[in-house]
Amino acid sequence: MNAVSKKVCLLGDFGVGKTSLVRRFVHGLFDDRYLSTVGVKVSRKMVMVPQLADLVEMTMMLWDLAGSEEFDHMRASYLRGAAGAILVCDVARPATVDNLGAYLRDLTSVSPRARAVVAANKSDLLDQRQLLTPRIEAFATSHHLPLFFTSARQGTEVETLFRHLGRALLVEATPA
Ligand code: GDP
Ligand code: MG
């Protein structure tokens, strides 16, 4: 069995639920307070990822950067060496959807080979979700990015999102 370690960065505006998604995935917990992230927090989670007839033991190093402006100058060093990224928006806040493109550009400029997925988070806020769904889908489709409607609060699609990214990271690593 192979073992690999991959750096995965969380990207998205303040308050979209980046820290909550990591916390849900790593610890199975949710917290209603803002889980303020000062600087960069790195969490580690081991996942078994299927590859052909085998299983790969993947350690995901989940990098979570505070969304505040002061940390903008850190973004390049934050993104360096990232194998993957999760672009997070809030299904109830249009601005967070509009900003996804800028995060993707940042990612591509620093780590052009990184695999990205989109997390449309807070999908438990159902009525707001309807409104922005076409915009989020249009973004994901136009950049060929897998899209998941997650809820860190309820746990919906969180596991699926991270596992999908895990598999994509292995595809990337395999020489053609
Ligand atoms: P970050 O700034 O992107 O790291 O966002 P946080 O993880 O700190 O979350 C910001 C706020 O949104 C907190 O009050 C969370 O409890 C809340 N939140 C996060 N995920 C969800 C979710 O899936 N559903 C709902 N309803 N609230 C969420
Ligand atoms: Mg945070």
mmCIF file with all atom_site columns, C-alpha atoms and ligand atoms in Angstrom:
data_model
loop_
_atom_site.group_PDB
_atom_site.id
_atom_site.type_symbol
_atom_site.label_atom_id
_atom_site.label_alt_id
_atom_site.label_comp_id
_atom_site.label_asym_id
_atom_site.label_entity_id
_atom_site.label_seq_id
_atom_site.pdbx_PDB_ins_code
_atom_site.Cartn_x
_atom_site.Cartn_y
_atom_site.Cartn_z
_atom_site.occupancy
_atom_site.B_iso_or_equiv
_atom_site.pdbx_formal_charge
_atom_site.auth_seq_id
_atom_site.auth_comp_id
_atom_site.auth_asym_id
_atom_site.auth_atom_id
_atom_site.pdbx_PDB_model_num
ATOM   1   C  CA  . MET A 1 1   ? 0.000   0.000  0.000   1.00 0.00 ? 1   MET A CA  1
ATOM   2   C  CA  . ASN A 1 2   ? 1.251   3.452  -0.929  1.00 0.00 ? 2   ASN A CA  1
ATOM   3   C  CA  . ALA A 1 3   ? 1.313   6.395  1.461   1.00 0.00 ? 3   ALA A CA  1
ATOM   4   C  CA  . VAL A 1 4   ? 1.321   9.996  0.312   1.00 0.00 ? 4   VAL A CA  1
ATOM   5   C  CA  . SER A 1 5   ? 0.982   13.423 1.881   1.00 0.00 ? 5   SER A CA  1
ATOM   6   C  CA  . LYS A 1 6   ? -0.810  16.290 0.112   1.00 0.00 ? 6   LYS A CA  1
ATOM   7   C  CA  . LYS A 1 7   ? -1.176  19.958 0.893   1.00 0.00 ? 7   LYS A CA  1
ATOM   8   C  CA  . VAL A 1 8   ? -4.733  21.230 0.471   1.00 0.00 ? 8   VAL A CA  1
ATOM   9   C  CA  . CYS A 1 9   ? -5.609  24.918 0.886   1.00 0.00 ? 9   CYS A CA  1
ATOM   10  C  CA  . LEU A 1 10  ? -8.973  26.343 1.905   1.00 0.00 ? 10  LEU A CA  1
ATOM   11  C  CA  . LEU A 1 11  ? -9.838  29.496 -0.049  1.00 0.00 ? 11  LEU A CA  1
ATOM   12  C  CA  . GLY A 1 12  ? -12.802 31.824 0.265   1.00 0.00 ? 12  GLY A CA  1
ATOM   13  C  CA  . ASP A 1 13  ? -14.078 34.989 1.907   1.00 0.00 ? 13  ASP A CA  1
ATOM   14  C  CA  . PHE A 1 14  ? -14.330 35.573 5.629   1.00 0.00 ? 14  PHE A CA  1
ATOM   15  C  CA  . GLY A 1 15  ? -17.238 33.729 7.207   1.00 0.00 ? 15  GLY A CA  1
ATOM   16  C  CA  . VAL A 1 16  ? -18.061 31.294 4.384   1.00 0.00 ? 16  VAL A CA  1
ATOM   17  C  CA  . GLY A 1 17  ? -17.262 28.350 6.644   1.00 0.00 ? 17  GLY A CA  1
ATOM   18  C  CA  . LYS A 1 18  ? -13.705 27.298 5.752   1.00 0.00 ? 18  LYS A CA  1
ATOM   19  C  CA  . THR A 1 19  ? -12.713 26.614 9.341   1.00 0.00 ? 19  THR A CA  1
ATOM   20  C  CA  . SER A 1 20  ? -16.065 24.923 9.987   1.00 0.00 ? 20  SER A CA  1
ATOM   21  C  CA  . LEU A 1 21  ? -15.607 22.560 6.998   1.00 0.00 ? 21  LEU A CA  1
ATOM   22  C  CA  . VAL A 1 22  ? -12.160 21.515 8.215   1.00 0.00 ? 22  VAL A CA  1
ATOM   23  C  CA  . ARG A 1 23  ? -13.448 21.074 11.740  1.00 0.00 ? 23  ARG A CA  1
ATOM   24  C  CA  . ARG A 1 24  ? -16.385 18.966 10.521  1.00 0.00 ? 24  ARG A CA  1
ATOM   25  C  CA  . PHE A 1 25  ? -14.180 16.792 8.323   1.00 0.00 ? 25  PHE A CA  1
ATOM   26  C  CA  . VAL A 1 26  ? -11.307 16.348 10.796  1.00 0.00 ? 26  VAL A CA  1
ATOM   27  C  CA  . HIS A 1 27  ? -13.174 16.196 14.103  1.00 0.00 ? 27  HIS A CA  1
ATOM   28  C  CA  . GLY A 1 28  ? -16.806 15.558 13.114  1.00 0.00 ? 28  GLY A CA  1
ATOM   29  C  CA  . LEU A 1 29  ? -17.853 18.675 15.022  1.00 0.00 ? 29  LEU A CA  1
ATOM   30  C  CA  . PHE A 1 30  ? -19.656 21.946 14.360  1.00 0.00 ? 30  PHE A CA  1
ATOM   31  C  CA  . ASP A 1 31  ? -19.532 25.177 16.338  1.00 0.00 ? 31  ASP A CA  1
ATOM   32  C  CA  . ASP A 1 32  ? -21.885 28.142 15.952  1.00 0.00 ? 32  ASP A CA  1
ATOM   33  C  CA  . ARG A 1 33  ? -19.262 30.727 16.851  1.00 0.00 ? 33  ARG A CA  1
ATOM   34  C  CA  . TYR A 1 34  ? -16.849 32.153 14.343  1.00 0.00 ? 34  TYR A CA  1
ATOM   35  C  CA  . LEU A 1 35  ? -13.888 29.872 14.687  1.00 0.00 ? 35  LEU A CA  1
ATOM   36  C  CA  . SER A 1 36  ? -11.415 32.649 14.192  1.00 0.00 ? 36  SER A CA  1
ATOM   37  C  CA  . THR A 1 37  ? -8.295  31.474 12.478  1.00 0.00 ? 37  THR A CA  1
ATOM   38  C  CA  . VAL A 1 38  ? -5.305  33.591 13.362  1.00 0.00 ? 38  VAL A CA  1
ATOM   39  C  CA  . GLY A 1 39  ? -2.719  33.368 10.623  1.00 0.00 ? 39  GLY A CA  1
ATOM   40  C  CA  . VAL A 1 40  ? -2.535  29.862 9.199   1.00 0.00 ? 40  VAL A CA  1
ATOM   41  C  CA  . LYS A 1 41  ? -3.771  26.725 10.856  1.00 0.00 ? 41  LYS A CA  1
ATOM   42  C  CA  . VAL A 1 42  ? -2.764  23.352 9.473   1.00 0.00 ? 42  VAL A CA  1
ATOM   43  C  CA  . SER A 1 43  ? -4.840  20.295 10.349  1.00 0.00 ? 43  SER A CA  1
ATOM   44  C  CA  . ARG A 1 44  ? -3.983  16.759 9.409   1.00 0.00 ? 44  ARG A CA  1
ATOM   45  C  CA  . LYS A 1 45  ? -6.401  14.034 8.351   1.00 0.00 ? 45  LYS A CA  1
ATOM   46  C  CA  . MET A 1 46  ? -5.676  10.562 7.071   1.00 0.00 ? 46  MET A CA  1
ATOM   47  C  CA  . VAL A 1 47  ? -7.969  9.146  4.378   1.00 0.00 ? 47  VAL A CA  1
ATOM   48  C  CA  . MET A 1 48  ? -7.894  5.892  2.479   1.00 0.00 ? 48  MET A CA  1
ATOM   49  C  CA  . VAL A 1 49  ? -8.258  6.701  -1.208  1.00 0.00 ? 49  VAL A CA  1
ATOM   50  C  CA  . PRO A 1 50  ? -9.023  3.986  -3.755  1.00 0.00 ? 50  PRO A CA  1
ATOM   51  C  CA  . GLN A 1 51  ? -6.716  3.869  -6.752  1.00 0.00 ? 51  GLN A CA  1
ATOM   52  C  CA  . LEU A 1 52  ? -7.289  1.134  -9.309  1.00 0.00 ? 52  LEU A CA  1
ATOM   53  C  CA  . ALA A 1 53  ? -7.415  -2.092 -7.306  1.00 0.00 ? 53  ALA A CA  1
ATOM   54  C  CA  . ASP A 1 54  ? -5.373  -0.583 -4.483  1.00 0.00 ? 54  ASP A CA  1
ATOM   55  C  CA  . LEU A 1 55  ? -5.871  1.743  -1.535  1.00 0.00 ? 55  LEU A CA  1
ATOM   56  C  CA  . VAL A 1 56  ? -3.614  4.705  -0.936  1.00 0.00 ? 56  VAL A CA  1
ATOM   57  C  CA  . GLU A 1 57  ? -3.088  6.038  2.561   1.00 0.00 ? 57  GLU A CA  1
ATOM   58  C  CA  . MET A 1 58  ? -3.288  9.783  2.057   1.00 0.00 ? 58  MET A CA  1
ATOM   59  C  CA  . THR A 1 59  ? -2.451  12.322 4.710   1.00 0.00 ? 59  THR A CA  1
ATOM   60  C  CA  . MET A 1 60  ? -4.241  15.538 3.869   1.00 0.00 ? 60  MET A CA  1
ATOM   61  C  CA  . MET A 1 61  ? -2.555  18.606 5.269   1.00 0.00 ? 61  MET A CA  1
ATOM   62  C  CA  . LEU A 1 62  ? -5.425  21.094 5.380   1.00 0.00 ? 62  LEU A CA  1
ATOM   63  C  CA  . TRP A 1 63  ? -4.238  24.704 5.335   1.00 0.00 ? 63  TRP A CA  1
ATOM   64  C  CA  . ASP A 1 64  ? -6.726  27.211 6.649   1.00 0.00 ? 64  ASP A CA  1
ATOM   65  C  CA  . LEU A 1 65  ? -5.878  30.891 6.310   1.00 0.00 ? 65  LEU A CA  1
ATOM   66  C  CA  . ALA A 1 66  ? -7.755  33.629 8.116   1.00 0.00 ? 66  ALA A CA  1
ATOM   67  C  CA  . GLY A 1 67  ? -9.904  35.507 5.597   1.00 0.00 ? 67  GLY A CA  1
ATOM   68  C  CA  . SER A 1 68  ? -8.838  38.918 6.742   1.00 0.00 ? 68  SER A CA  1
ATOM   69  C  CA  . GLU A 1 69  ? -7.229  41.431 4.394   1.00 0.00 ? 69  GLU A CA  1
ATOM   70  C  CA  . GLU A 1 70  ? -4.053  41.739 6.461   1.00 0.00 ? 70  GLU A CA  1
ATOM   71  C  CA  . PHE A 1 71  ? -3.132  38.283 5.351   1.00 0.00 ? 71  PHE A CA  1
ATOM   72  C  CA  . ASP A 1 72  ? -3.305  39.043 1.635   1.00 0.00 ? 72  ASP A CA  1
ATOM   73  C  CA  . HIS A 1 73  ? 0.454   39.388 1.433   1.00 0.00 ? 73  HIS A CA  1
ATOM   74  C  CA  . MET A 1 74  ? 0.743   35.856 2.815   1.00 0.00 ? 74  MET A CA  1
ATOM   75  C  CA  . ARG A 1 75  ? -1.360  34.341 0.076   1.00 0.00 ? 75  ARG A CA  1
ATOM   76  C  CA  . ALA A 1 76  ? 1.507   33.369 -2.248  1.00 0.00 ? 76  ALA A CA  1
ATOM   77  C  CA  . SER A 1 77  ? 3.457   31.565 0.452   1.00 0.00 ? 77  SER A CA  1
ATOM   78  C  CA  . TYR A 1 78  ? 0.209   30.041 1.705   1.00 0.00 ? 78  TYR A CA  1
ATOM   79  C  CA  . LEU A 1 79  ? -0.529  28.586 -1.724  1.00 0.00 ? 79  LEU A CA  1
ATOM   80  C  CA  . ARG A 1 80  ? 2.974   27.448 -2.596  1.00 0.00 ? 80  ARG A CA  1
ATOM   81  C  CA  . GLY A 1 81  ? 3.212   23.687 -2.947  1.00 0.00 ? 81  GLY A CA  1
ATOM   82  C  CA  . ALA A 1 82  ? -0.554  23.149 -2.794  1.00 0.00 ? 82  ALA A CA  1
ATOM   83  C  CA  . ALA A 1 83  ? -1.655  19.951 -4.536  1.00 0.00 ? 83  ALA A CA  1
ATOM   84  C  CA  . GLY A 1 84  ? -5.293  20.869 -4.112  1.00 0.00 ? 84  GLY A CA  1
ATOM   85  C  CA  . ALA A 1 85  ? -7.659  23.577 -3.006  1.00 0.00 ? 85  ALA A CA  1
ATOM   86  C  CA  . ILE A 1 86  ? -11.221 23.931 -1.833  1.00 0.00 ? 86  ILE A CA  1
ATOM   87  C  CA  . LEU A 1 87  ? -12.875 27.115 -3.084  1.00 0.00 ? 87  LEU A CA  1
ATOM   88  C  CA  . VAL A 1 88  ? -15.590 27.940 -0.582  1.00 0.00 ? 88  VAL A CA  1
ATOM   89  C  CA  . CYS A 1 89  ? -18.552 30.294 -0.993  1.00 0.00 ? 89  CYS A CA  1
ATOM   90  C  CA  . ASP A 1 90  ? -21.643 30.909 1.116   1.00 0.00 ? 90  ASP A CA  1
ATOM   91  C  CA  . VAL A 1 91  ? -24.895 30.003 -0.688  1.00 0.00 ? 91  VAL A CA  1
ATOM   92  C  CA  . ALA A 1 92  ? -26.593 32.944 1.000   1.00 0.00 ? 92  ALA A CA  1
ATOM   93  C  CA  . ARG A 1 93  ? -24.054 35.676 0.155   1.00 0.00 ? 93  ARG A CA  1
ATOM   94  C  CA  . PRO A 1 94  ? -23.624 36.675 -3.520  1.00 0.00 ? 94  PRO A CA  1
ATOM   95  C  CA  . ALA A 1 95  ? -20.311 38.512 -3.005  1.00 0.00 ? 95  ALA A CA  1
ATOM   96  C  CA  . THR A 1 96  ? -18.670 35.315 -1.809  1.00 0.00 ? 96  THR A CA  1
ATOM   97  C  CA  . VAL A 1 97  ? -19.669 33.662 -5.102  1.00 0.00 ? 97  VAL A CA  1
ATOM   98  C  CA  . ASP A 1 98  ? -18.382 36.567 -7.191  1.00 0.00 ? 98  ASP A CA  1
ATOM   99  C  CA  . ASN A 1 99  ? -15.003 36.351 -5.454  1.00 0.00 ? 99  ASN A CA  1
ATOM   100 C  CA  . LEU A 1 100 ? -14.401 32.694 -6.306  1.00 0.00 ? 100 LEU A CA  1
ATOM   101 C  CA  . GLY A 1 101 ? -12.762 33.614 -9.603  1.00 0.00 ? 101 GLY A CA  1
ATOM   102 C  CA  . ALA A 1 102 ? -10.111 35.724 -7.860  1.00 0.00 ? 102 ALA A CA  1
ATOM   103 C  CA  . TYR A 1 103 ? -9.225  32.869 -5.511  1.00 0.00 ? 103 TYR A CA  1
ATOM   104 C  CA  . LEU A 1 104 ? -8.945  30.494 -8.444  1.00 0.00 ? 104 LEU A CA  1
ATOM   105 C  CA  . ARG A 1 105 ? -6.625  32.928 -10.248 1.00 0.00 ? 105 ARG A CA  1
ATOM   106 C  CA  . ASP A 1 106 ? -4.437  33.228 -7.144  1.00 0.00 ? 106 ASP A CA  1
ATOM   107 C  CA  . LEU A 1 107 ? -4.247  29.469 -6.931  1.00 0.00 ? 107 LEU A CA  1
ATOM   108 C  CA  . THR A 1 108 ? -3.444  28.951 -10.597 1.00 0.00 ? 108 THR A CA  1
ATOM   109 C  CA  . SER A 1 109 ? -0.760  31.626 -10.599 1.00 0.00 ? 109 SER A CA  1
ATOM   110 C  CA  . VAL A 1 110 ? 1.097   30.027 -7.677  1.00 0.00 ? 110 VAL A CA  1
ATOM   111 C  CA  . SER A 1 111 ? 0.278   26.327 -8.151  1.00 0.00 ? 111 SER A CA  1
ATOM   112 C  CA  . PRO A 1 112 ? -0.883  25.829 -11.751 1.00 0.00 ? 112 PRO A CA  1
ATOM   113 C  CA  . ARG A 1 113 ? -1.209  22.061 -11.411 1.00 0.00 ? 113 ARG A CA  1
ATOM   114 C  CA  . ALA A 1 114 ? -3.299  22.130 -8.249  1.00 0.00 ? 114 ALA A CA  1
ATOM   115 C  CA  . ARG A 1 115 ? -6.702  20.422 -8.366  1.00 0.00 ? 115 ARG A CA  1
ATOM   116 C  CA  . ALA A 1 116 ? -9.626  22.482 -7.135  1.00 0.00 ? 116 ALA A CA  1
ATOM   117 C  CA  . VAL A 1 117 ? -13.177 21.749 -6.060  1.00 0.00 ? 117 VAL A CA  1
ATOM   118 C  CA  . VAL A 1 118 ? -15.970 24.160 -5.164  1.00 0.00 ? 118 VAL A CA  1
ATOM   119 C  CA  . ALA A 1 119 ? -17.830 23.981 -1.865  1.00 0.00 ? 119 ALA A CA  1
ATOM   120 C  CA  . ALA A 1 120 ? -21.116 25.885 -1.921  1.00 0.00 ? 120 ALA A CA  1
ATOM   121 C  CA  . ASN A 1 121 ? -21.413 25.888 1.850   1.00 0.00 ? 121 ASN A CA  1
ATOM   122 C  CA  . LYS A 1 122 ? -24.316 26.540 4.265   1.00 0.00 ? 122 LYS A CA  1
ATOM   123 C  CA  . SER A 1 123 ? -26.616 24.541 1.984   1.00 0.00 ? 123 SER A CA  1
ATOM   124 C  CA  . ASP A 1 124 ? -28.796 24.052 5.061   1.00 0.00 ? 124 ASP A CA  1
ATOM   125 C  CA  . LEU A 1 125 ? -29.982 27.634 4.476   1.00 0.00 ? 125 LEU A CA  1
ATOM   126 C  CA  . LEU A 1 126 ? -32.284 26.263 1.814   1.00 0.00 ? 126 LEU A CA  1
ATOM   127 C  CA  . ASP A 1 127 ? -34.331 29.194 0.572   1.00 0.00 ? 127 ASP A CA  1
ATOM   128 C  CA  . GLN A 1 128 ? -31.300 31.407 0.006   1.00 0.00 ? 128 GLN A CA  1
ATOM   129 C  CA  . ARG A 1 129 ? -29.672 28.559 -1.805  1.00 0.00 ? 129 ARG A CA  1
ATOM   130 C  CA  . GLN A 1 130 ? -32.168 28.575 -4.685  1.00 0.00 ? 130 GLN A CA  1
ATOM   131 C  CA  . LEU A 1 131 ? -31.305 32.140 -5.592  1.00 0.00 ? 131 LEU A CA  1
ATOM   132 C  CA  . LEU A 1 132 ? -27.580 31.722 -6.088  1.00 0.00 ? 132 LEU A CA  1
ATOM   133 C  CA  . THR A 1 133 ? -27.479 28.151 -7.355  1.00 0.00 ? 133 THR A CA  1
ATOM   134 C  CA  . PRO A 1 134 ? -27.326 29.059 -11.087 1.00 0.00 ? 134 PRO A CA  1
ATOM   135 C  CA  . ARG A 1 135 ? -24.443 31.477 -10.491 1.00 0.00 ? 135 ARG A CA  1
ATOM   136 C  CA  . ILE A 1 136 ? -22.459 28.941 -8.523  1.00 0.00 ? 136 ILE A CA  1
ATOM   137 C  CA  . GLU A 1 137 ? -23.141 26.239 -11.100 1.00 0.00 ? 137 GLU A CA  1
ATOM   138 C  CA  . ALA A 1 138 ? -22.117 28.558 -13.921 1.00 0.00 ? 138 ALA A CA  1
ATOM   139 C  CA  . PHE A 1 139 ? -18.808 29.284 -12.191 1.00 0.00 ? 139 PHE A CA  1
ATOM   140 C  CA  . ALA A 1 140 ? -18.059 25.609 -11.587 1.00 0.00 ? 140 ALA A CA  1
ATOM   141 C  CA  . THR A 1 141 ? -19.050 24.570 -15.101 1.00 0.00 ? 141 THR A CA  1
ATOM   142 C  CA  . SER A 1 142 ? -17.072 27.275 -16.853 1.00 0.00 ? 142 SER A CA  1
ATOM   143 C  CA  . HIS A 1 143 ? -13.894 26.300 -14.979 1.00 0.00 ? 143 HIS A CA  1
ATOM   144 C  CA  . HIS A 1 144 ? -14.582 22.543 -15.145 1.00 0.00 ? 144 HIS A CA  1
ATOM   145 C  CA  . LEU A 1 145 ? -14.603 22.258 -11.377 1.00 0.00 ? 145 LEU A CA  1
ATOM   146 C  CA  . PRO A 1 146 ? -16.533 19.664 -9.389  1.00 0.00 ? 146 PRO A CA  1
ATOM   147 C  CA  . LEU A 1 147 ? -19.191 21.314 -7.218  1.00 0.00 ? 147 LEU A CA  1
ATOM   148 C  CA  . PHE A 1 148 ? -20.600 20.171 -3.878  1.00 0.00 ? 148 PHE A CA  1
ATOM   149 C  CA  . PHE A 1 149 ? -23.401 21.780 -1.876  1.00 0.00 ? 149 PHE A CA  1
ATOM   150 C  CA  . THR A 1 150 ? -22.023 21.306 1.611   1.00 0.00 ? 150 THR A CA  1
ATOM   151 C  CA  . SER A 1 151 ? -23.254 22.034 5.089   1.00 0.00 ? 151 SER A CA  1
ATOM   152 C  CA  . ALA A 1 152 ? -20.575 22.079 7.749   1.00 0.00 ? 152 ALA A CA  1
ATOM   153 C  CA  . ARG A 1 153 ? -23.456 22.512 10.209  1.00 0.00 ? 153 ARG A CA  1
ATOM   154 C  CA  . GLN A 1 154 ? -25.223 19.297 9.259   1.00 0.00 ? 154 GLN A CA  1
ATOM   155 C  CA  . GLY A 1 155 ? -22.286 17.450 7.777   1.00 0.00 ? 155 GLY A CA  1
ATOM   156 C  CA  . THR A 1 156 ? -23.943 17.194 4.352   1.00 0.00 ? 156 THR A CA  1
ATOM   157 C  CA  . GLU A 1 157 ? -21.561 16.347 1.481   1.00 0.00 ? 157 GLU A CA  1
ATOM   158 C  CA  . VAL A 1 158 ? -18.486 17.272 3.549   1.00 0.00 ? 158 VAL A CA  1
ATOM   159 C  CA  . GLU A 1 159 ? -16.991 13.789 3.475   1.00 0.00 ? 159 GLU A CA  1
ATOM   160 C  CA  . THR A 1 160 ? -17.900 13.450 -0.225  1.00 0.00 ? 160 THR A CA  1
ATOM   161 C  CA  . LEU A 1 161 ? -16.156 16.727 -1.062  1.00 0.00 ? 161 LEU A CA  1
ATOM   162 C  CA  . PHE A 1 162 ? -12.874 15.844 0.621   1.00 0.00 ? 162 PHE A CA  1
ATOM   163 C  CA  . ARG A 1 163 ? -12.853 12.293 -0.719  1.00 0.00 ? 163 ARG A CA  1
ATOM   164 C  CA  . HIS A 1 164 ? -13.510 13.473 -4.248  1.00 0.00 ? 164 HIS A CA  1
ATOM   165 C  CA  . LEU A 1 165 ? -10.580 15.863 -3.967  1.00 0.00 ? 165 LEU A CA  1
ATOM   166 C  CA  . GLY A 1 166 ? -8.432  13.079 -2.530  1.00 0.00 ? 166 GLY A CA  1
ATOM   167 C  CA  . ARG A 1 167 ? -9.084  10.909 -5.593  1.00 0.00 ? 167 ARG A CA  1
ATOM   168 C  CA  . ALA A 1 168 ? -8.421  13.828 -7.944  1.00 0.00 ? 168 ALA A CA  1
ATOM   169 C  CA  . LEU A 1 169 ? -5.054  14.417 -6.269  1.00 0.00 ? 169 LEU A CA  1
ATOM   170 C  CA  . LEU A 1 170 ? -3.991  10.871 -7.063  1.00 0.00 ? 170 LEU A CA  1
ATOM   171 C  CA  . VAL A 1 171 ? -5.037  11.154 -10.695 1.00 0.00 ? 171 VAL A CA  1
ATOM   172 C  CA  . GLU A 1 172 ? -2.862  14.258 -10.914 1.00 0.00 ? 172 GLU A CA  1
ATOM   173 C  CA  . ALA A 1 173 ? 0.114   12.493 -9.355  1.00 0.00 ? 173 ALA A CA  1
ATOM   174 C  CA  . THR A 1 174 ? 0.015   9.543  -11.745 1.00 0.00 ? 174 THR A CA  1
ATOM   175 C  CA  . PRO A 1 175 ? 2.309   10.028 -14.745 1.00 0.00 ? 175 PRO A CA  1
ATOM   176 C  CA  . ALA A 1 176 ? 0.521   9.828  -18.092 1.00 0.00 ? 176 ALA A CA  1
HETATM 177 P  P1  . GDP B 2 .   ? -14.426 31.071 7.841   1.00 0.00 ? 1   GDP B P1  1
HETATM 178 O  O1  . GDP B 2 .   ? -14.176 32.505 8.157   1.00 0.00 ? 1   GDP B O1  1
HETATM 179 O  O2  . GDP B 2 .   ? -14.558 30.847 6.370   1.00 0.00 ? 1   GDP B O2  1
HETATM 180 O  O3  . GDP B 2 .   ? -13.406 30.149 8.436   1.00 0.00 ? 1   GDP B O3  1
HETATM 181 O  O4  . GDP B 2 .   ? -15.861 30.707 8.466   1.00 0.00 ? 1   GDP B O4  1
HETATM 182 P  P2  . GDP B 2 .   ? -16.215 29.947 9.837   1.00 0.00 ? 1   GDP B P2  1
HETATM 183 O  O5  . GDP B 2 .   ? -15.947 28.501 9.723   1.00 0.00 ? 1   GDP B O5  1
HETATM 184 O  O6  . GDP B 2 .   ? -15.606 30.655 10.989  1.00 0.00 ? 1   GDP B O6  1
HETATM 185 O  O7  . GDP B 2 .   ? -17.808 30.125 9.856   1.00 0.00 ? 1   GDP B O7  1
HETATM 186 C  C1  . GDP B 2 .   ? -18.396 31.404 9.851   1.00 0.00 ? 1   GDP B C1  1
HETATM 187 C  C2  . GDP B 2 .   ? -19.794 31.335 10.458  1.00 0.00 ? 1   GDP B C2  1
HETATM 188 O  O8  . GDP B 2 .   ? -20.652 30.572 9.624   1.00 0.00 ? 1   GDP B O8  1
HETATM 189 C  C3  . GDP B 2 .   ? -19.835 30.663 11.839  1.00 0.00 ? 1   GDP B C3  1
HETATM 190 O  O9  . GDP B 2 .   ? -20.787 31.305 12.633  1.00 0.00 ? 1   GDP B O9  1
HETATM 191 C  C4  . GDP B 2 .   ? -20.255 29.250 11.512  1.00 0.00 ? 1   GDP B C4  1
HETATM 192 O  O10 . GDP B 2 .   ? -20.907 28.650 12.611  1.00 0.00 ? 1   GDP B O10 1
HETATM 193 C  C5  . GDP B 2 .   ? -21.203 29.473 10.338  1.00 0.00 ? 1   GDP B C5  1
HETATM 194 N  N1  . GDP B 2 .   ? -21.258 28.301 9.438   1.00 0.00 ? 1   GDP B N1  1
HETATM 195 C  C6  . GDP B 2 .   ? -20.211 27.616 8.923   1.00 0.00 ? 1   GDP B C6  1
HETATM 196 N  N2  . GDP B 2 .   ? -20.633 26.603 8.141   1.00 0.00 ? 1   GDP B N2  1
HETATM 197 C  C7  . GDP B 2 .   ? -21.990 26.645 8.160   1.00 0.00 ? 1   GDP B C7  1
HETATM 198 C  C8  . GDP B 2 .   ? -23.024 25.846 7.538   1.00 0.00 ? 1   GDP B C8  1
HETATM 199 O  O11 . GDP B 2 .   ? -22.790 24.880 6.806   1.00 0.00 ? 1   GDP B O11 1
HETATM 200 N  N3  . GDP B 2 .   ? -24.313 26.233 7.776   1.00 0.00 ? 1   GDP B N3  1
HETATM 201 C  C9  . GDP B 2 .   ? -24.632 27.294 8.577   1.00 0.00 ? 1   GDP B C9  1
HETATM 202 N  N4  . GDP B 2 .   ? -25.923 27.564 8.745   1.00 0.00 ? 1   GDP B N4  1
HETATM 203 N  N5  . GDP B 2 .   ? -23.692 28.045 9.178   1.00 0.00 ? 1   GDP B N5  1
HETATM 204 C  C10 . GDP B 2 .   ? -22.387 27.735 8.975   1.00 0.00 ? 1   GDP B C10 1
HETATM 205 MG MG  . MG  B 3 .   ? -11.688 30.634 9.504   1.00 0.00 ? 2   MG  B MG  1
#
